[in-house]
Coordinates of C-alpha atoms in Angstrom, one line a residue:
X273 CA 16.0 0.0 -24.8
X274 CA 14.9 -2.4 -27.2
X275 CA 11.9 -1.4 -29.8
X276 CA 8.6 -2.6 -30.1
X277 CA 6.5 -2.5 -33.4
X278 CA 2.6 -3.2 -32.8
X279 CA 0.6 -3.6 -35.8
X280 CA -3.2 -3.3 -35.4
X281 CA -5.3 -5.1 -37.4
X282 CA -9.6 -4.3 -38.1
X283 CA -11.9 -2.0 -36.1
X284 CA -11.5 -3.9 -32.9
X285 CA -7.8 -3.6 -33.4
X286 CA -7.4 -0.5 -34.2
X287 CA -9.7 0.7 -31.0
X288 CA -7.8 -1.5 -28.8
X289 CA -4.5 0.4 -30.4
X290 CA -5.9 3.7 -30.2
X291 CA -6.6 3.0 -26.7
X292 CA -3.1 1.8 -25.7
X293 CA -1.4 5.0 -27.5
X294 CA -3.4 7.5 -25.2
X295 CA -2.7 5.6 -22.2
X296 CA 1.3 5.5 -23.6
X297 CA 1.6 9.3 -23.9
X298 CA -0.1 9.5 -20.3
X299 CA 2.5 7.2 -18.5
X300 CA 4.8 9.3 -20.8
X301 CA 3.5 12.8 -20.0
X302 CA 6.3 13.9 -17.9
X303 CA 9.3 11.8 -19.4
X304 CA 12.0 14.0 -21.3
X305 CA 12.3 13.4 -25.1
X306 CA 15.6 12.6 -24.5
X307 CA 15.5 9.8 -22.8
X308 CA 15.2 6.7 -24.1
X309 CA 12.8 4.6 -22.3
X310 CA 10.6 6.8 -25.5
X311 CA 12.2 5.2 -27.6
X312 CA 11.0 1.4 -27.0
X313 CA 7.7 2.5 -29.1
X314 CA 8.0 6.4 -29.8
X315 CA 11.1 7.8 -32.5
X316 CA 11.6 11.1 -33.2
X317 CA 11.3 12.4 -37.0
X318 CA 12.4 15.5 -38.4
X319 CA 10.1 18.3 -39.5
X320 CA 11.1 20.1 -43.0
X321 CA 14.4 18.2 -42.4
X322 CA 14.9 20.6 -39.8
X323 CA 16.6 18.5 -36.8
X324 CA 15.7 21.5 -34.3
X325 CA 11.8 21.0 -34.8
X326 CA 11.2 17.1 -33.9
X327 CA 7.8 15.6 -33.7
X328 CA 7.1 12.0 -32.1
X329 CA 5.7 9.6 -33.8
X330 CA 4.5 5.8 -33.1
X331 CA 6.5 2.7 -34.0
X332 CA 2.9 1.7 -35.3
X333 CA 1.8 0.5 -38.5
X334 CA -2.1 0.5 -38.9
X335 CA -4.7 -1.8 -40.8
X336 CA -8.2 -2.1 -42.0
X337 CA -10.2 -3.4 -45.0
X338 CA -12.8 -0.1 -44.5
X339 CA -11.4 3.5 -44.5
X340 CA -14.1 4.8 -41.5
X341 CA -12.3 3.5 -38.5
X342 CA -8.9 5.0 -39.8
X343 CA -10.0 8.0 -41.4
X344 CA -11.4 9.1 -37.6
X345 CA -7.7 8.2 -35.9
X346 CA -6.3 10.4 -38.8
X347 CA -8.9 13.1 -37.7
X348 CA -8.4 12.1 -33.5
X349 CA -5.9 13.9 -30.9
X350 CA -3.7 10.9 -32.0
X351 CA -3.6 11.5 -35.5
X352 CA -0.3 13.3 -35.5
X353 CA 1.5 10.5 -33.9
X354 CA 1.1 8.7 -37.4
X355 CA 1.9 9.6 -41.0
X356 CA 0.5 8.6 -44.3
X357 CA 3.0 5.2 -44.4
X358 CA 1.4 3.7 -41.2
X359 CA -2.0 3.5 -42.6
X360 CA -3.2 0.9 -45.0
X361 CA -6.7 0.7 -45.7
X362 CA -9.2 -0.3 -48.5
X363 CA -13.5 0.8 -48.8
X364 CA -15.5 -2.3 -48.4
X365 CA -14.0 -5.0 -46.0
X366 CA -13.9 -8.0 -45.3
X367 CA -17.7 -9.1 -45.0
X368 CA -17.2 -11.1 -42.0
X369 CA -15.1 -13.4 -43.8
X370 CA -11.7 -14.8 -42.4
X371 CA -11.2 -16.6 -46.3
X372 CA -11.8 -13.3 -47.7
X373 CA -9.3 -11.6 -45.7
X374 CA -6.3 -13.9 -45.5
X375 CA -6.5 -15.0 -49.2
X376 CA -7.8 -11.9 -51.1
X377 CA -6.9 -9.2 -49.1
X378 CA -4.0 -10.3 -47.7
X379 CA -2.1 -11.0 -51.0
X380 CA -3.7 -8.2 -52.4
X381 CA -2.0 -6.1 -50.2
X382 CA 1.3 -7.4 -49.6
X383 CA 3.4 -5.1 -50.7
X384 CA 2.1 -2.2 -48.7
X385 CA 2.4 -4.4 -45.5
X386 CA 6.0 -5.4 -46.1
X387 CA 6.4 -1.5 -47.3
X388 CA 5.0 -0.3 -43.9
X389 CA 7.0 -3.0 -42.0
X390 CA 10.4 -2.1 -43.3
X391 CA 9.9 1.9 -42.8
X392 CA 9.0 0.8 -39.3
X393 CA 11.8 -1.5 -38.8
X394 CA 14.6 0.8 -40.6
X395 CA 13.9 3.3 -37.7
X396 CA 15.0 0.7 -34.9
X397 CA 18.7 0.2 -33.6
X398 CA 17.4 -3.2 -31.9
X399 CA 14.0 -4.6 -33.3
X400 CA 12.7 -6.8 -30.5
X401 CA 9.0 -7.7 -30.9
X402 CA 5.9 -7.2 -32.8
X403 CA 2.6 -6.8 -31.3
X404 CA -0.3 -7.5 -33.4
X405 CA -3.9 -6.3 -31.9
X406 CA -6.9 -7.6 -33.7
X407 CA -10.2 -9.4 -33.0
X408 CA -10.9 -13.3 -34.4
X409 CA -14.6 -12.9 -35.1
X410 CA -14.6 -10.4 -38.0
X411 CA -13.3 -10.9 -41.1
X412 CA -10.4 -8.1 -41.2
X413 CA -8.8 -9.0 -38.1
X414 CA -8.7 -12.5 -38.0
X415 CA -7.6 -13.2 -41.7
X416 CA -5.6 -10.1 -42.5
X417 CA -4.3 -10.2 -38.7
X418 CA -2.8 -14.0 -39.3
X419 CA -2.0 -13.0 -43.0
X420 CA 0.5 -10.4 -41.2
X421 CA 1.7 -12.8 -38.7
X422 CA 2.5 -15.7 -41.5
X423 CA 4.1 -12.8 -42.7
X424 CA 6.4 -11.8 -40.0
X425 CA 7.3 -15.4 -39.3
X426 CA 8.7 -14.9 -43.1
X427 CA 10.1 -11.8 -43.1
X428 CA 11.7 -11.2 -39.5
X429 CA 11.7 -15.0 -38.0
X430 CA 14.7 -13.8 -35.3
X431 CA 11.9 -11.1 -33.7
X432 CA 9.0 -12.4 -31.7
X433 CA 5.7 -12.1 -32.8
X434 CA 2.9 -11.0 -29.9
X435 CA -1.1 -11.4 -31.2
X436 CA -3.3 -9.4 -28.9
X437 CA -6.4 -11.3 -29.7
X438 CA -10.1 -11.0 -28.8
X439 CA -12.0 -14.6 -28.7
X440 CA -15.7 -14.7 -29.8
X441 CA -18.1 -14.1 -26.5
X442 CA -21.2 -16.4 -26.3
X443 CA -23.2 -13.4 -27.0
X444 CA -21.3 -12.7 -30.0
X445 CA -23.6 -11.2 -33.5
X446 CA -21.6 -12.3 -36.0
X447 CA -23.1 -15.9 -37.6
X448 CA -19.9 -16.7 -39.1
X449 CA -17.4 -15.9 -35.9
X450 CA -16.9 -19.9 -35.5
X451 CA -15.6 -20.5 -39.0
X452 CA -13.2 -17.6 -38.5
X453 CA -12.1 -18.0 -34.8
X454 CA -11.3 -21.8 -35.7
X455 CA -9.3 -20.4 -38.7
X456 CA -7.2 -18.0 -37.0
X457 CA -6.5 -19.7 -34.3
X458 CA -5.1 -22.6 -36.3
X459 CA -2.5 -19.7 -37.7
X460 CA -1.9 -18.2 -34.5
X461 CA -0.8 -21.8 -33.0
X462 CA 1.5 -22.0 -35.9
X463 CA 3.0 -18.4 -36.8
X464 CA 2.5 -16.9 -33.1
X465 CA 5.4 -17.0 -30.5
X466 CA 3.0 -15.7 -27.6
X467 CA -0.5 -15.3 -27.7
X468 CA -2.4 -12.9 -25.2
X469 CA -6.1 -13.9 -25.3
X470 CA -8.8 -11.7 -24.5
X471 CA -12.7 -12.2 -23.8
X472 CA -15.1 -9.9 -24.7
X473 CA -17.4 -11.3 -21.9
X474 CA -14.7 -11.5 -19.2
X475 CA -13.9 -7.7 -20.3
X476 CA -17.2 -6.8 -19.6
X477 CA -17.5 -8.8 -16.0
X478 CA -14.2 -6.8 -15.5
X479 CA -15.9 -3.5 -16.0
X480 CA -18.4 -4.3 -14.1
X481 CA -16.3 -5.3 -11.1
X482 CA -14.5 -2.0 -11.4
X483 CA -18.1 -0.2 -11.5
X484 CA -19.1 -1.8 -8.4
X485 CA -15.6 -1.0 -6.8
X486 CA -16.3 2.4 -7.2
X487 CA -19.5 2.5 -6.3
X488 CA -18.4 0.8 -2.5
X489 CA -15.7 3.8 -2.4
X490 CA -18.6 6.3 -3.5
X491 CA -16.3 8.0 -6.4
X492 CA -18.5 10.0 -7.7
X493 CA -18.7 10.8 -11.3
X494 CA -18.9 14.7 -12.4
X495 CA -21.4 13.6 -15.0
X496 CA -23.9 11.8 -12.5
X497 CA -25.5 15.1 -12.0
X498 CA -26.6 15.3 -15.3
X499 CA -27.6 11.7 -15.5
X500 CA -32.2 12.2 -15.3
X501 CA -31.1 14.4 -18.2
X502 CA -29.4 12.0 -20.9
X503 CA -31.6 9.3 -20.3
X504 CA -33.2 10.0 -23.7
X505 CA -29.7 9.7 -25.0
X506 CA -29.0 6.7 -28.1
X507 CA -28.1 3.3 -27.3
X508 CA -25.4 3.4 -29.8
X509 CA -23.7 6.1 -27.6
X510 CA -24.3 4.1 -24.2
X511 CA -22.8 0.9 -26.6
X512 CA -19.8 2.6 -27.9
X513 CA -19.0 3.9 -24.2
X514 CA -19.4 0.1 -22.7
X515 CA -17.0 -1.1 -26.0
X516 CA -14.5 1.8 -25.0
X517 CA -14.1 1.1 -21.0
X518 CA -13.7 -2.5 -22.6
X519 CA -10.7 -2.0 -24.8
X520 CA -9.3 0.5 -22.0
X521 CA -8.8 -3.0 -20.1
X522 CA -7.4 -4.5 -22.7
X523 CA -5.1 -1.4 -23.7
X524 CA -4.5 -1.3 -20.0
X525 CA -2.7 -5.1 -19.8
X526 CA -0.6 -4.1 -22.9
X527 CA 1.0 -1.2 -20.8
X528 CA 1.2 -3.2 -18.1
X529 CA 2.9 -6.0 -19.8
X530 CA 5.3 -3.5 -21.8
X531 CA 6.2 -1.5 -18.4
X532 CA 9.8 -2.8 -17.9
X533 CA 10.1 -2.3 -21.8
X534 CA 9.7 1.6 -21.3
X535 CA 10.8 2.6 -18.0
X536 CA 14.1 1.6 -16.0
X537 CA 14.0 -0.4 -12.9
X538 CA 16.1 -3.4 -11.2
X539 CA 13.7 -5.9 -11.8
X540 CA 12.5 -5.4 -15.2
X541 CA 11.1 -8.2 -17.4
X542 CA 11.4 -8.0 -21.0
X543 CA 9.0 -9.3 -23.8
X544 CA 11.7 -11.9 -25.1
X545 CA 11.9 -13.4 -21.4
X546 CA 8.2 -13.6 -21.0
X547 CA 8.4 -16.0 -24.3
X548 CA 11.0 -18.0 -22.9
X549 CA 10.0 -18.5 -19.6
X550 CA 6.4 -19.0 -19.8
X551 CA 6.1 -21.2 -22.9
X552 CA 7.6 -24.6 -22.2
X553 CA 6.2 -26.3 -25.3
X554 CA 6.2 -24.6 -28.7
X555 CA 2.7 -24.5 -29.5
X556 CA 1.1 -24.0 -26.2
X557 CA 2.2 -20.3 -26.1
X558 CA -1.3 -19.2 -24.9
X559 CA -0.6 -16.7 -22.5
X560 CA -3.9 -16.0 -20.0
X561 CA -3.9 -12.8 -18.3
X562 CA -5.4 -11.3 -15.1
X563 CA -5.3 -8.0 -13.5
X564 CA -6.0 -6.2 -10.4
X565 CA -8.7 -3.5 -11.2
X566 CA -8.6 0.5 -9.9
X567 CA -10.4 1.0 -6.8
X568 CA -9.0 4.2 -6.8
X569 CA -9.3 7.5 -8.6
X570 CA -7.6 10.9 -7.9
X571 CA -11.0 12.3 -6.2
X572 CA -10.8 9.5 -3.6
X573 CA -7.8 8.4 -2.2
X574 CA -7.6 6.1 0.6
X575 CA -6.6 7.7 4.0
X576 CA -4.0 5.2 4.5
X577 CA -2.0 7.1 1.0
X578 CA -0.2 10.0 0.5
X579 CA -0.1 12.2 -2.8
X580 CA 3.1 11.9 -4.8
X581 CA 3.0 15.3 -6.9
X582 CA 5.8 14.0 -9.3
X583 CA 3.9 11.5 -10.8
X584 CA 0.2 12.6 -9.7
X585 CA -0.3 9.2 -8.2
X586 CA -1.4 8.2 -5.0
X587 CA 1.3 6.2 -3.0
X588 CA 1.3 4.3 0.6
X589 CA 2.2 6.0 3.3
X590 CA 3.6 3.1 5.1
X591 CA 5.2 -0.4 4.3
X592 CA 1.7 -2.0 5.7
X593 CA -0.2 0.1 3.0
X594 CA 2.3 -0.9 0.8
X595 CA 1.7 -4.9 1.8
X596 CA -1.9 -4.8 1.9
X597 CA -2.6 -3.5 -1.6
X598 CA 0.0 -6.0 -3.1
X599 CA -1.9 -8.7 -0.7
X600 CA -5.3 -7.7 -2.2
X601 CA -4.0 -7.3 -5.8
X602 CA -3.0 -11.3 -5.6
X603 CA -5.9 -11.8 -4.5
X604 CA -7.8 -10.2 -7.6
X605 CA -5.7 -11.8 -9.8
X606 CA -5.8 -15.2 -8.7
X607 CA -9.5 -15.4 -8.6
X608 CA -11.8 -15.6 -11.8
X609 CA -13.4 -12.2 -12.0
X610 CA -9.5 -10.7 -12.2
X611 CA -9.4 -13.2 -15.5
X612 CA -9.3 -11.0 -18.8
X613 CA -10.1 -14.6 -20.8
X614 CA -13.2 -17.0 -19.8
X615 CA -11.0 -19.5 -18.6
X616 CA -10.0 -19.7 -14.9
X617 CA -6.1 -21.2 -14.1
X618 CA -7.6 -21.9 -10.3
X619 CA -10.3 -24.6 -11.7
X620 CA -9.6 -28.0 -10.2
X621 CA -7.9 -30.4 -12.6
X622 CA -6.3 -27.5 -14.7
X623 CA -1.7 -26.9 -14.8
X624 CA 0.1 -24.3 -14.7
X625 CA 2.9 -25.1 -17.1
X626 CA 4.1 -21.3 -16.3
X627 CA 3.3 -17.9 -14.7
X628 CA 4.4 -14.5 -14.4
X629 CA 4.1 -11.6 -11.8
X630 CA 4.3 -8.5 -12.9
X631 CA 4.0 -5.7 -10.3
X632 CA 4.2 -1.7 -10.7
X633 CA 4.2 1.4 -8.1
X634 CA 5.2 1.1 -5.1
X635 CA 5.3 -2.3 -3.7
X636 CA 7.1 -2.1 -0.5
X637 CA 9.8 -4.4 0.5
X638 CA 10.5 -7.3 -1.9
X639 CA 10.0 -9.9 0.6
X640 CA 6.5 -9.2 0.9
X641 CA 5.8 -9.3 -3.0
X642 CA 8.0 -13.0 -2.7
X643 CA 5.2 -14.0 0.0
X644 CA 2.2 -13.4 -2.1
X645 CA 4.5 -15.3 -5.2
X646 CA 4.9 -18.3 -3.7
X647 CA 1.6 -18.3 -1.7
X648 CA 0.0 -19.1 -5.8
X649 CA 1.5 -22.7 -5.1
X650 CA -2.0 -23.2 -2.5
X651 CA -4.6 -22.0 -5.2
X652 CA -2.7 -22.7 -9.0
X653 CA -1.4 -26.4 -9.3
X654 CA 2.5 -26.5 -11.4
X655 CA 3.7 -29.3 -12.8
X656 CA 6.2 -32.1 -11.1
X657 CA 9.1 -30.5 -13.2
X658 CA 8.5 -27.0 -13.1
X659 CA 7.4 -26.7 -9.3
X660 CA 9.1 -23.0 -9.2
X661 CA 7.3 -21.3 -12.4
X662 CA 7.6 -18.2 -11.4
X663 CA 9.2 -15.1 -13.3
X664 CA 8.7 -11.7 -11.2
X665 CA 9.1 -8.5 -12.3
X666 CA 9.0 -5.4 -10.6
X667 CA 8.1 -2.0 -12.2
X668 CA 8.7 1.4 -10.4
X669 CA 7.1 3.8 -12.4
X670 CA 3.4 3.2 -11.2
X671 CA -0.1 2.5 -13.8
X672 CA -2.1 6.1 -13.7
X673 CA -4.6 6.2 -11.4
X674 CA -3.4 3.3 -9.1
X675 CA -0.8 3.5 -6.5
X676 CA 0.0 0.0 -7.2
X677 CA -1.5 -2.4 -9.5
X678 CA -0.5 -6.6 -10.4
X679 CA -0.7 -8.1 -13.5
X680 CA -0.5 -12.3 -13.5
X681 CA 0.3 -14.2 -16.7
X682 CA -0.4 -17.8 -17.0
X683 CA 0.2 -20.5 -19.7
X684 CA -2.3 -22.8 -18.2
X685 CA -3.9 -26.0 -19.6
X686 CA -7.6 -24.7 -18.7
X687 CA -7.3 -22.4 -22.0
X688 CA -8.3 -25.8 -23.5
X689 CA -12.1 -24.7 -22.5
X690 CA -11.6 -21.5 -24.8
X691 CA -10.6 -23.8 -27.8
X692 CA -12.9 -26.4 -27.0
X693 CA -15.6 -23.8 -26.8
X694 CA -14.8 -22.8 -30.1
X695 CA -14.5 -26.0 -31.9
X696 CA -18.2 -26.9 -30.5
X697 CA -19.6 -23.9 -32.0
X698 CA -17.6 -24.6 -35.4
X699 CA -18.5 -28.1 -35.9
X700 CA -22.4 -27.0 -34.9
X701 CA -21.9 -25.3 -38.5
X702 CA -19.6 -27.5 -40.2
X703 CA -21.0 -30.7 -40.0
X704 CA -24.2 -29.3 -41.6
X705 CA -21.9 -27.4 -44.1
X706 CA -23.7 -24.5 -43.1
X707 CA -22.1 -21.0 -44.5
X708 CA -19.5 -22.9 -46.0
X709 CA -19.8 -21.9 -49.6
X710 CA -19.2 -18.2 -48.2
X711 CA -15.3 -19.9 -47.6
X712 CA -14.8 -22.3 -49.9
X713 CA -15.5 -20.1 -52.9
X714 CA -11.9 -18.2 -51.7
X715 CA -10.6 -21.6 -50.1
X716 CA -10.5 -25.4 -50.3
X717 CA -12.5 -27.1 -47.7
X718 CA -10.4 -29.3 -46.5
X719 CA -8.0 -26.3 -45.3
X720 CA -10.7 -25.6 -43.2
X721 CA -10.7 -28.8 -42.2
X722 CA -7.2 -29.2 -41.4
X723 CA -7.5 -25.8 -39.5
X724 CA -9.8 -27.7 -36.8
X725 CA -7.6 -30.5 -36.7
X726 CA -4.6 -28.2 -35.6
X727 CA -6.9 -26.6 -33.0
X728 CA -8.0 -30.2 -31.7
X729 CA -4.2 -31.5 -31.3
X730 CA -3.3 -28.4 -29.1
X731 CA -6.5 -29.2 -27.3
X732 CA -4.9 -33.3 -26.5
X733 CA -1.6 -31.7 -25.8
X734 CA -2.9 -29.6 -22.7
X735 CA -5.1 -32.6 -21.8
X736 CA -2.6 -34.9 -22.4
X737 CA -0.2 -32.7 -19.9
X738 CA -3.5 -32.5 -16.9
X739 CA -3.7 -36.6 -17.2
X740 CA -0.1 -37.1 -16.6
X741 CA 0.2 -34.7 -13.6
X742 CA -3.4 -35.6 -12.0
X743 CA -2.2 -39.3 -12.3
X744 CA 1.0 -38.7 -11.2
X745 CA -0.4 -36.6 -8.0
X746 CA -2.6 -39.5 -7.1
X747 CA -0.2 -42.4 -7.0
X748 CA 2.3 -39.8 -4.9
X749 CA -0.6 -39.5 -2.6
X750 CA -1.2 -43.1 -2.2
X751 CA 2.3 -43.8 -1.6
X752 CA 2.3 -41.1 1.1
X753 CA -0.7 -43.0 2.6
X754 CA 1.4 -46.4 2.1
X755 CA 4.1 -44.9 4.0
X756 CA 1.7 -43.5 7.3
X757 CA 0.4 -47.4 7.4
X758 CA 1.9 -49.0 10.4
X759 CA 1.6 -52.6 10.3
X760 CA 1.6 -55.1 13.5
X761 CA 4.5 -56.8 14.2
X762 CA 4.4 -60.6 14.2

């Protein structure tokens, strides 16, 4: 096995990390210490350098600008998975401010980063990737988060380098999140080798989708009895709940994603294949994600599965089970409302440069997975050169609570929307100079500047890439027309 460092960056971060470990030592609950699928993001230390008492701790380091969201992981269930090296944190933060963060905060503290990062790294036989979690609307995450990234292309340029981002919603409360989403993203296109955007709106449409399932397969919910009773209770609460089942998704596709990186199987996919199959062209490493949500809980489990008390997991019964839950997980996954970003690799126009299926549980024979594969080619348009972008991978050991689940990554041009999106609320600001003195009083403007420009180049190259394959797919059709005329003979 091959180790994993992830690095999260700001509150968001650091909830989406927190997230992610408790659903780790869940998959993990039954696995021995000895074996080593642990060791892709656990190690084992010493305690009292006594080798016969071992404690596990996270390949992890973790990062904010305020102490509060920190200080409660210290003081969580999880706390013991970390030691005083993994943290770095200062009081006040970063005020909202990507300028603040990238060029004060970051440089300030350098040294504790590249500290952190080389503990980290010394306890790895075979340092594969990084993944970085962190938001782009505050100030923390998105300039400390590419501050760390600039820094990992510097430090460790052989290893790739995963951001685990969260794009602005519509919605979103913080004024300045245009100035600092077109910032970051300008050092994600440049430092990043795969990006894994995520949509705080799209999360919450997920949620929702998942609610409703569960509502049609009346799952019940011990609490519901209590529910007349808490209706008094504080919004906050009812808040921080929605903002948790939202970073469960998101902490969700990272295990899915890292599966084949932790547990054994035939048809494993690791993270340095993902980078080199799905991104064709350097700097369109935008990597869109979809998954098929849980209909199913361990209270109510479908009469067509049987209970698997190894694993606690509901699995089919039959190889048509097994084919019509991989059937209807393609389906969720090709179709908006599976999307974890805003954009949609279906919509008419957009290419899909590359993809990726990534299945776990108990899928049945192979050949039915293969069906649903290629059936994409009806709904997801590929390019003239790359008509088979496919990479499959096939995980075993099943996600908890679902018997079998699918994950679909896509580098498609519709991600343009996302940036385009962005770059209308930035120049909405810019062009009026609006809040600019808040940045330019840690940063020249024309960096900022620039920083739009990079965004708006990515944005022509996936354009660039639909008007050559739309154009090209017209005159193929005419000349299949040509070829159907039958002219008279004279």
């Amino acid at each position: 096995m091959r180790e994993t460092i992830t690095v999260q960056v700001g509150q968001c971060g650091n909830q989406i990390g927190n997230q992610f470990w408790s659903k780790l030592l869940l998959e993990h609950e039954n696995t021995p210490d000895n074996d080593e699928a642990l060791s892709a993001f656990f190690r084992f230390s010493s305690v009292n350098n006594k080798q016969q008492q071992l404690t596990m701790k996270a390949r992890a380091l973790l990062i904010d600008m305020e102490c509060g969201p920190l200080q409660e992981t210290m003081r969580s269930p999880l706390g013991s998975l970390f030691d005083d090296t993994q943290f770095v944190m200062d009081v006040y933060g970063s005020g909202n401010n990507f300028a603040h963060g990238h060029y004060i905060y970051g440089p300030q503290y350098r040294n504790k980063f590249e500290e952190g990062l080389r503990k980290n790294a010394e306890y790895c036989d075979s340092l594969q990737s990084f993944i970085v979690t962190h938001s782009l609307s505050g100030g923390t995450g998105s300039g400390v988060g590419t501050y760390l990234l600039s820094m990992l292309h510097d430090l460790y340029p052989n290893v790739f380098r995963f951001s685990a981002c969260v794009f602005p919603s519509e919605d979103n409360d913080v004024v300045t999140a245009p100035y600092n989403s077109i910032l970051a993203t300008s050092q994600l296109i440049e430092h990043a080798d795969c990006v894994l955007p995520i949509d705080n709106s799209a999360l919450q449409a997920f949620v929702k989708l998942e609610a409703d399932h569960a509502a049609k397969s009346k799952i019940t919910n011990n609490k519901s009895n209590n529910h007349n009773d808490n209706k008094s209770k504080d919004k906050r609460k009812d808040n921080d709940k929605g903002f948790d089942e939202m970073n469960e998704v998101a902490a969700r596709m990272l295990c899915h994603l890292t599966s084949s990186s932790r547990f054994h199987g035939d048809m494993n996919v690791d993270m340095n294949e993902i980078c080199t199959n799905l991104v064709p062209y350097s700097k369109l490493h935008f990597l869109m994600t979809a998954l098929s949500p849980n209909r199913f809980t361990n209270t109510s489990i479908n009469p067509s599965m049987q209970f698997n008390s190894s694993n606690q997991n509901p699995i089919p019964s039959s190889s048509h089970g097994s084919r019509s839950l991989i059937q209807r997980g393609f389906s969720d996954i090709l179709c908006k409302s599976g999307q974890i970003t805003s954009s949609d690799p279906s919509i008419n126009g957009s290419i899909t440069l590359a993809s990726a299926y990534l299945a776990r549980g108990n899928i049945g024979p192979l050949s039915d997975f293969l069906t649903c594969v290629t059936s994409s080619r009806k709904i997801l348009k590929f390019p003239s050169w790359n008509q088979d972008a496919f990479k499959i991978g096939v995980c075993s050991t099943p996600t908890a609570g679902q018997p079998v689940s699918v994950m679909g990554i896509y580098n498609s041009t519709s991600f343009s929307s996302t940036i385009i999106r962005e770059r209308s609320r930035f120049n909405m600001l810019y062009k009026r100079k609006a809040m600019l003195h808040h940045y330019t009083e840690f940063v020249d403007a024309n960096v900022i500047g620039e920083s739009d420009k990079i965004c708006e180049n990515v944005v022509n190259d996936y354009q660039s890439i639909e008007n050559q394959m739309n154009t090209q797919n017209v005159e193929n059709e005419n000349s299949q027309m040509k070829s159907l005329i039958k002219f008279p003979a004279f």
